[in-house]
């Protein structure tokens, strides 16, 4: 379930860019092969859509987002990131949540490469946040020193979006 069309999967032309308030000032771009070559982790997680449905025990694998943060670190005063995907989809995520030991840049679902519908070649998985924070067809993130609202955060949804605290709407912030 997503907004807009499904992009065609082309991992060989995929780029992933970390920009915004980077330490040292410069943005860094990675190829899909570079990211897929990082150590892989597996996470079994439930998905919680803010509209009410959940899916249990989804099995994802790929590199940890925190390993990419280490390769392309933020300035010390960055507290959020704006993660972005194809077709202008984006989400605001706290840097602390991106650094969680369970936050993945998923390349695989149930042992098979992510298909187009599920967000291939790369999707962000943040198990403790609502699923709108996990863009499919992920293309990168920008470190933020002042909060910027993403696609749903701009439309009345919560900045943090912790599913266990039911942080759905911006009036709860
Ligand atoms: N790029 C992109 N990613 C997205 C969305 C979207 O509209 N565009 N929707 C989000 C929302 S609201 C949900 S609930 C999940 C749905 O994931 P699924 O299609 O794997 O069930 O994708 C999330 N990732
Ligand atoms: Mo959703």
PDB file of C-alpha atoms and ligand atoms in Angstrom:
ATOM      1  CA  UNK A   1       0.000   0.000   0.000  1.00  0.00           C
ATOM      2  CA  UNK A   2       1.493   3.307  -1.041  1.00  0.00           C
ATOM      3  CA  UNK A   3       0.943   6.624  -2.699  1.00  0.00           C
ATOM      4  CA  UNK A   4       1.755   6.918  -6.420  1.00  0.00           C
ATOM      5  CA  UNK A   5       3.054   4.437  -9.002  1.00  0.00           C
ATOM      6  CA  UNK A   6       5.501   1.549  -8.505  1.00  0.00           C
ATOM      7  CA  UNK A   7       8.925   2.353  -9.988  1.00  0.00           C
ATOM      8  CA  UNK A   8      10.635  -0.286 -12.109  1.00  0.00           C
ATOM      9  CA  UNK A   9      13.372  -2.116 -10.231  1.00  0.00           C
ATOM     10  CA  UNK A  10      16.794  -1.164 -11.584  1.00  0.00           C
ATOM     11  CA  UNK A  11      19.387  -1.860  -8.879  1.00  0.00           C
ATOM     12  CA  UNK A  12      22.309  -1.270 -11.276  1.00  0.00           C
ATOM     13  CA  UNK A  13      21.295   2.385 -11.750  1.00  0.00           C
ATOM     14  CA  UNK A  14      20.132   2.958  -8.182  1.00  0.00           C
ATOM     15  CA  UNK A  15      21.877   5.583  -6.116  1.00  0.00           C
ATOM     16  CA  UNK A  16      21.518   6.364  -2.450  1.00  0.00           C
ATOM     17  CA  UNK A  17      22.480   9.833  -1.245  1.00  0.00           C
ATOM     18  CA  UNK A  18      23.167  10.987   2.292  1.00  0.00           C
ATOM     19  CA  UNK A  19      23.094  14.788   2.424  1.00  0.00           C
ATOM     20  CA  UNK A  20      21.951  17.741   4.475  1.00  0.00           C
ATOM     21  CA  UNK A  21      23.933  18.594   7.618  1.00  0.00           C
ATOM     22  CA  UNK A  22      26.807  16.141   7.065  1.00  0.00           C
ATOM     23  CA  UNK A  23      29.949  16.220   9.150  1.00  0.00           C
ATOM     24  CA  UNK A  24      32.597  17.771   6.954  1.00  0.00           C
ATOM     25  CA  UNK A  25      29.928  19.357   4.798  1.00  0.00           C
ATOM     26  CA  UNK A  26      29.811  17.042   1.798  1.00  0.00           C
ATOM     27  CA  UNK A  27      27.027  14.676   0.760  1.00  0.00           C
ATOM     28  CA  UNK A  28      27.896  11.084  -0.129  1.00  0.00           C
ATOM     29  CA  UNK A  29      26.354   8.864  -2.761  1.00  0.00           C
ATOM     30  CA  UNK A  30      26.387   5.067  -2.637  1.00  0.00           C
ATOM     31  CA  UNK A  31      25.568   2.494  -5.295  1.00  0.00           C
ATOM     32  CA  UNK A  32      23.194  -0.348  -4.556  1.00  0.00           C
ATOM     33  CA  UNK A  33      26.153  -2.769  -4.743  1.00  0.00           C
ATOM     34  CA  UNK A  34      28.043  -0.762  -2.106  1.00  0.00           C
ATOM     35  CA  UNK A  35      25.102  -0.856   0.305  1.00  0.00           C
ATOM     36  CA  UNK A  36      24.294  -4.503  -0.393  1.00  0.00           C
ATOM     37  CA  UNK A  37      27.962  -5.323   0.321  1.00  0.00           C
ATOM     38  CA  UNK A  38      27.728  -4.132   3.943  1.00  0.00           C
ATOM     39  CA  UNK A  39      27.235  -6.727   6.709  1.00  0.00           C
ATOM     40  CA  UNK A  40      23.680  -8.070   6.587  1.00  0.00           C
ATOM     41  CA  UNK A  41      21.266  -8.383   9.495  1.00  0.00           C
ATOM     42  CA  UNK A  42      17.876 -10.024   9.798  1.00  0.00           C
ATOM     43  CA  UNK A  43      14.924  -8.533  11.644  1.00  0.00           C
ATOM     44  CA  UNK A  44      11.522 -10.097  12.252  1.00  0.00           C
ATOM     45  CA  UNK A  45       9.034  -7.301  12.776  1.00  0.00           C
ATOM     46  CA  UNK A  46       5.365  -6.441  12.767  1.00  0.00           C
ATOM     47  CA  UNK A  47       4.125  -3.675  10.505  1.00  0.00           C
ATOM     48  CA  UNK A  48       1.674  -1.119  11.858  1.00  0.00           C
ATOM     49  CA  UNK A  49      -0.094   1.119   9.410  1.00  0.00           C
ATOM     50  CA  UNK A  50      -1.526   4.233  11.047  1.00  0.00           C
ATOM     51  CA  UNK A  51      -4.827   3.547   9.264  1.00  0.00           C
ATOM     52  CA  UNK A  52      -5.374   0.526  11.506  1.00  0.00           C
ATOM     53  CA  UNK A  53      -4.048  -2.692   9.992  1.00  0.00           C
ATOM     54  CA  UNK A  54      -1.007  -4.638  11.154  1.00  0.00           C
ATOM     55  CA  UNK A  55       0.950  -7.506   9.617  1.00  0.00           C
ATOM     56  CA  UNK A  56       2.860  -9.785  11.966  1.00  0.00           C
ATOM     57  CA  UNK A  57       6.221 -11.537  11.714  1.00  0.00           C
ATOM     58  CA  UNK A  58       7.524 -10.040   8.508  1.00  0.00           C
ATOM     59  CA  UNK A  59      11.136 -11.146   7.935  1.00  0.00           C
ATOM     60  CA  UNK A  60      13.479  -8.538   6.444  1.00  0.00           C
ATOM     61  CA  UNK A  61      17.223  -8.433   5.880  1.00  0.00           C
ATOM     62  CA  UNK A  62      19.834  -5.973   4.720  1.00  0.00           C
ATOM     63  CA  UNK A  63      22.448  -3.600   6.154  1.00  0.00           C
ATOM     64  CA  UNK A  64      21.801  -1.593   9.313  1.00  0.00           C
ATOM     65  CA  UNK A  65      20.972   2.072   8.768  1.00  0.00           C
ATOM     66  CA  UNK A  66      23.419   2.906  11.576  1.00  0.00           C
ATOM     67  CA  UNK A  67      26.296   1.429   9.542  1.00  0.00           C
ATOM     68  CA  UNK A  68      25.502   3.914   6.770  1.00  0.00           C
ATOM     69  CA  UNK A  69      25.289   6.723   9.352  1.00  0.00           C
ATOM     70  CA  UNK A  70      28.813   5.750  10.404  1.00  0.00           C
ATOM     71  CA  UNK A  71      30.085   5.892   6.826  1.00  0.00           C
ATOM     72  CA  UNK A  72      28.396   9.253   6.198  1.00  0.00           C
ATOM     73  CA  UNK A  73      28.023  10.881   9.621  1.00  0.00           C
ATOM     74  CA  UNK A  74      25.891  13.910  10.565  1.00  0.00           C
ATOM     75  CA  UNK A  75      26.945  17.173  12.209  1.00  0.00           C
ATOM     76  CA  UNK A  76      26.749  16.987  15.968  1.00  0.00           C
ATOM     77  CA  UNK A  77      23.614  19.161  16.110  1.00  0.00           C
ATOM     78  CA  UNK A  78      21.496  17.064  13.701  1.00  0.00           C
ATOM     79  CA  UNK A  79      18.616  15.393  15.571  1.00  0.00           C
ATOM     80  CA  UNK A  80      16.348  14.326  12.718  1.00  0.00           C
ATOM     81  CA  UNK A  81      16.600  13.043   9.177  1.00  0.00           C
ATOM     82  CA  UNK A  82      14.256  13.434   6.257  1.00  0.00           C
ATOM     83  CA  UNK A  83      14.305  10.049   4.515  1.00  0.00           C
ATOM     84  CA  UNK A  84      13.262  10.240   0.888  1.00  0.00           C
ATOM     85  CA  UNK A  85      12.123   7.900  -1.850  1.00  0.00           C
ATOM     86  CA  UNK A  86      10.993   7.888  -5.461  1.00  0.00           C
ATOM     87  CA  UNK A  87       8.225  10.258  -6.544  1.00  0.00           C
ATOM     88  CA  UNK A  88       8.672  12.751  -3.731  1.00  0.00           C
ATOM     89  CA  UNK A  89       7.656  10.461  -0.862  1.00  0.00           C
ATOM     90  CA  UNK A  90       9.481  11.336   2.359  1.00  0.00           C
ATOM     91  CA  UNK A  91       9.240  10.913   6.116  1.00  0.00           C
ATOM     92  CA  UNK A  92      10.707  12.635   9.162  1.00  0.00           C
ATOM     93  CA  UNK A  93      12.628  10.268  11.453  1.00  0.00           C
ATOM     94  CA  UNK A  94      14.557  10.987  14.633  1.00  0.00           C
ATOM     95  CA  UNK A  95      18.255  10.232  14.217  1.00  0.00           C
ATOM     96  CA  UNK A  96      18.045   8.137  17.387  1.00  0.00           C
ATOM     97  CA  UNK A  97      15.373   5.935  15.746  1.00  0.00           C
ATOM     98  CA  UNK A  98      17.432   5.616  12.559  1.00  0.00           C
ATOM     99  CA  UNK A  99      20.358   4.436  14.740  1.00  0.00           C
ATOM    100  CA  UNK A 100      18.320   1.688  16.430  1.00  0.00           C
ATOM    101  CA  UNK A 101      19.905  -1.788  16.352  1.00  0.00           C
ATOM    102  CA  UNK A 102      16.756  -2.983  14.519  1.00  0.00           C
ATOM    103  CA  UNK A 103      16.552  -0.324  11.796  1.00  0.00           C
ATOM    104  CA  UNK A 104      17.368  -1.876   8.425  1.00  0.00           C
ATOM    105  CA  UNK A 105      17.899  -0.805   4.873  1.00  0.00           C
ATOM    106  CA  UNK A 106      16.076  -3.894   3.706  1.00  0.00           C
ATOM    107  CA  UNK A 107      17.193  -5.516   0.469  1.00  0.00           C
ATOM    108  CA  UNK A 108      15.361  -8.812   1.147  1.00  0.00           C
ATOM    109  CA  UNK A 109      11.971  -9.987   2.406  1.00  0.00           C
ATOM    110  CA  UNK A 110      11.501 -13.641   3.422  1.00  0.00           C
ATOM    111  CA  UNK A 111      14.890 -14.482   1.945  1.00  0.00           C
ATOM    112  CA  UNK A 112      14.171 -13.146  -1.552  1.00  0.00           C
ATOM    113  CA  UNK A 113      15.223  -9.789  -3.057  1.00  0.00           C
ATOM    114  CA  UNK A 114      12.525  -7.171  -2.421  1.00  0.00           C
ATOM    115  CA  UNK A 115      10.102  -7.092  -5.311  1.00  0.00           C
ATOM    116  CA  UNK A 116       8.755  -3.917  -6.905  1.00  0.00           C
ATOM    117  CA  UNK A 117       5.545  -3.786  -4.848  1.00  0.00           C
ATOM    118  CA  UNK A 118       7.364  -4.219  -1.541  1.00  0.00           C
ATOM    119  CA  UNK A 119       9.811  -1.416  -2.306  1.00  0.00           C
ATOM    120  CA  UNK A 120      12.713  -2.999  -4.213  1.00  0.00           C
ATOM    121  CA  UNK A 121      15.586  -2.634  -4.410  1.00  0.00           C
ATOM    122  CA  UNK A 122      15.738  -0.906  -1.010  1.00  0.00           C
ATOM    123  CA  UNK A 123      13.284  -0.063   1.740  1.00  0.00           C
ATOM    124  CA  UNK A 124      13.639   1.382   5.221  1.00  0.00           C
ATOM    125  CA  UNK A 125      12.373  -0.845   8.054  1.00  0.00           C
ATOM    126  CA  UNK A 126      11.857   0.845  11.438  1.00  0.00           C
ATOM    127  CA  UNK A 127      10.036  -1.824  13.440  1.00  0.00           C
ATOM    128  CA  UNK A 128       8.960   0.349  16.379  1.00  0.00           C
ATOM    129  CA  UNK A 129       7.525   3.193  14.276  1.00  0.00           C
ATOM    130  CA  UNK A 130       4.394   3.361  12.155  1.00  0.00           C
ATOM    131  CA  UNK A 131       5.012   2.015   8.688  1.00  0.00           C
ATOM    132  CA  UNK A 132       4.602   5.352   6.902  1.00  0.00           C
ATOM    133  CA  UNK A 133       8.085   6.120   8.347  1.00  0.00           C
ATOM    134  CA  UNK A 134       9.483   3.278   6.215  1.00  0.00           C
ATOM    135  CA  UNK A 135       9.649   4.412   2.609  1.00  0.00           C
ATOM    136  CA  UNK A 136       9.743   1.854  -0.155  1.00  0.00           C
ATOM    137  CA  UNK A 137      12.126   2.672  -3.066  1.00  0.00           C
ATOM    138  CA  UNK A 138      14.354   4.516  -0.625  1.00  0.00           C
ATOM    139  CA  UNK A 139      16.866   6.893  -2.252  1.00  0.00           C
ATOM    140  CA  UNK A 140      18.578   8.477   0.750  1.00  0.00           C
ATOM    141  CA  UNK A 141      18.228  10.876   3.640  1.00  0.00           C
ATOM    142  CA  UNK A 142      19.156  14.398   4.649  1.00  0.00           C
ATOM    143  CA  UNK A 143      20.389  15.223   8.124  1.00  0.00           C
ATOM    144  CA  UNK A 144      18.374  18.045   9.667  1.00  0.00           C
ATOM    145  CA  UNK A 145      19.392  20.582  12.282  1.00  0.00           C
ATOM    146  CA  UNK A 146      15.861  22.094  12.192  1.00  0.00           C
ATOM    147  CA  UNK A 147      12.838  19.834  11.838  1.00  0.00           C
ATOM    148  CA  UNK A 148      11.344  19.410   8.373  1.00  0.00           C
ATOM    149  CA  UNK A 149       8.095  17.533   7.933  1.00  0.00           C
ATOM    150  CA  UNK A 150       7.817  14.725   5.404  1.00  0.00           C
ATOM    151  CA  UNK A 151       4.914  13.624   3.233  1.00  0.00           C
ATOM    152  CA  UNK A 152       2.529  12.478   6.001  1.00  0.00           C
ATOM    153  CA  UNK A 153       3.943  14.654   8.783  1.00  0.00           C
ATOM    154  CA  UNK A 154       2.968  17.641   6.640  1.00  0.00           C
ATOM    155  CA  UNK A 155      -0.557  16.241   6.359  1.00  0.00           C
ATOM    156  CA  UNK A 156      -1.248  16.020  10.083  1.00  0.00           C
ATOM    157  CA  UNK A 157       0.720  12.938  11.146  1.00  0.00           C
ATOM    158  CA  UNK A 158       3.115  12.667  14.044  1.00  0.00           C
ATOM    159  CA  UNK A 159       6.786  13.664  13.893  1.00  0.00           C
ATOM    160  CA  UNK A 160       8.006  10.676  15.875  1.00  0.00           C
ATOM    161  CA  UNK A 161       5.312   8.080  15.082  1.00  0.00           C
ATOM    162  CA  UNK A 162       6.080   5.510  17.788  1.00  0.00           C
ATOM    163  CA  UNK A 163       3.546   2.724  17.156  1.00  0.00           C
ATOM    164  CA  UNK A 164       3.670   1.454  20.781  1.00  0.00           C
ATOM    165  CA  UNK A 165       2.710   4.888  22.067  1.00  0.00           C
ATOM    166  CA  UNK A 166       0.124   5.274  19.306  1.00  0.00           C
ATOM    167  CA  UNK A 167       1.699   8.535  18.146  1.00  0.00           C
ATOM    168  CA  UNK A 168      -0.444   8.951  15.050  1.00  0.00           C
ATOM    169  CA  UNK A 169      -1.389  12.620  14.761  1.00  0.00           C
ATOM    170  CA  UNK A 170       0.501  15.880  15.003  1.00  0.00           C
ATOM    171  CA  UNK A 171      -1.840  17.234  17.728  1.00  0.00           C
ATOM    172  CA  UNK A 172      -0.302  14.593  20.042  1.00  0.00           C
ATOM    173  CA  UNK A 173       3.211  16.081  19.672  1.00  0.00           C
TER     174      UNK A 173
HETATM  175  N1  LIG B   1       7.615   5.259  -1.234  1.00  0.00           N
HETATM  176  C1  LIG B   1       6.580   4.996  -0.430  1.00  0.00           C
HETATM  177  N2  LIG B   1       6.780   4.194   0.649  1.00  0.00           N
HETATM  178  C2  LIG B   1       5.760   3.915   1.484  1.00  0.00           C
HETATM  179  C3  LIG B   1       4.464   4.450   1.267  1.00  0.00           C
HETATM  180  C4  LIG B   1       4.289   5.288   0.126  1.00  0.00           C
HETATM  181  O1  LIG B   1       3.184   5.811  -0.137  1.00  0.00           O
HETATM  182  N3  LIG B   1       5.361   5.525  -0.706  1.00  0.00           N
HETATM  183  N4  LIG B   1       3.448   4.156   2.156  1.00  0.00           N
HETATM  184  C5  LIG B   1       3.825   3.726   3.497  1.00  0.00           C
HETATM  185  C6  LIG B   1       2.697   3.186   4.246  1.00  0.00           C
HETATM  186  S1  LIG B   1       1.546   4.299   4.832  1.00  0.00           S
HETATM  187  C7  LIG B   1       2.570   1.843   4.509  1.00  0.00           C
HETATM  188  S2  LIG B   1       1.369   1.271   5.542  1.00  0.00           S
HETATM  189  C8  LIG B   1       3.531   0.861   3.956  1.00  0.00           C
HETATM  190  C9  LIG B   1       2.850  -0.281   3.230  1.00  0.00           C
HETATM  191  O2  LIG B   1       3.798  -1.264   2.937  1.00  0.00           O
HETATM  192  P1  LIG B   1       3.436  -2.564   2.087  1.00  0.00           P
HETATM  193  O3  LIG B   1       2.996  -2.096   0.720  1.00  0.00           O
HETATM  194  O4  LIG B   1       4.676  -3.378   2.041  1.00  0.00           O
HETATM  195  O5  LIG B   1       2.306  -3.257   2.799  1.00  0.00           O
HETATM  196  O6  LIG B   1       4.464   1.464   3.060  1.00  0.00           O
HETATM  197  C10 LIG B   1       4.969   2.717   3.485  1.00  0.00           C
HETATM  198  N5  LIG B   1       6.006   3.108   2.574  1.00  0.00           N
HETATM  199 MO1  LIG B   2       0.148   3.129   6.177  1.00  0.00          MO
END
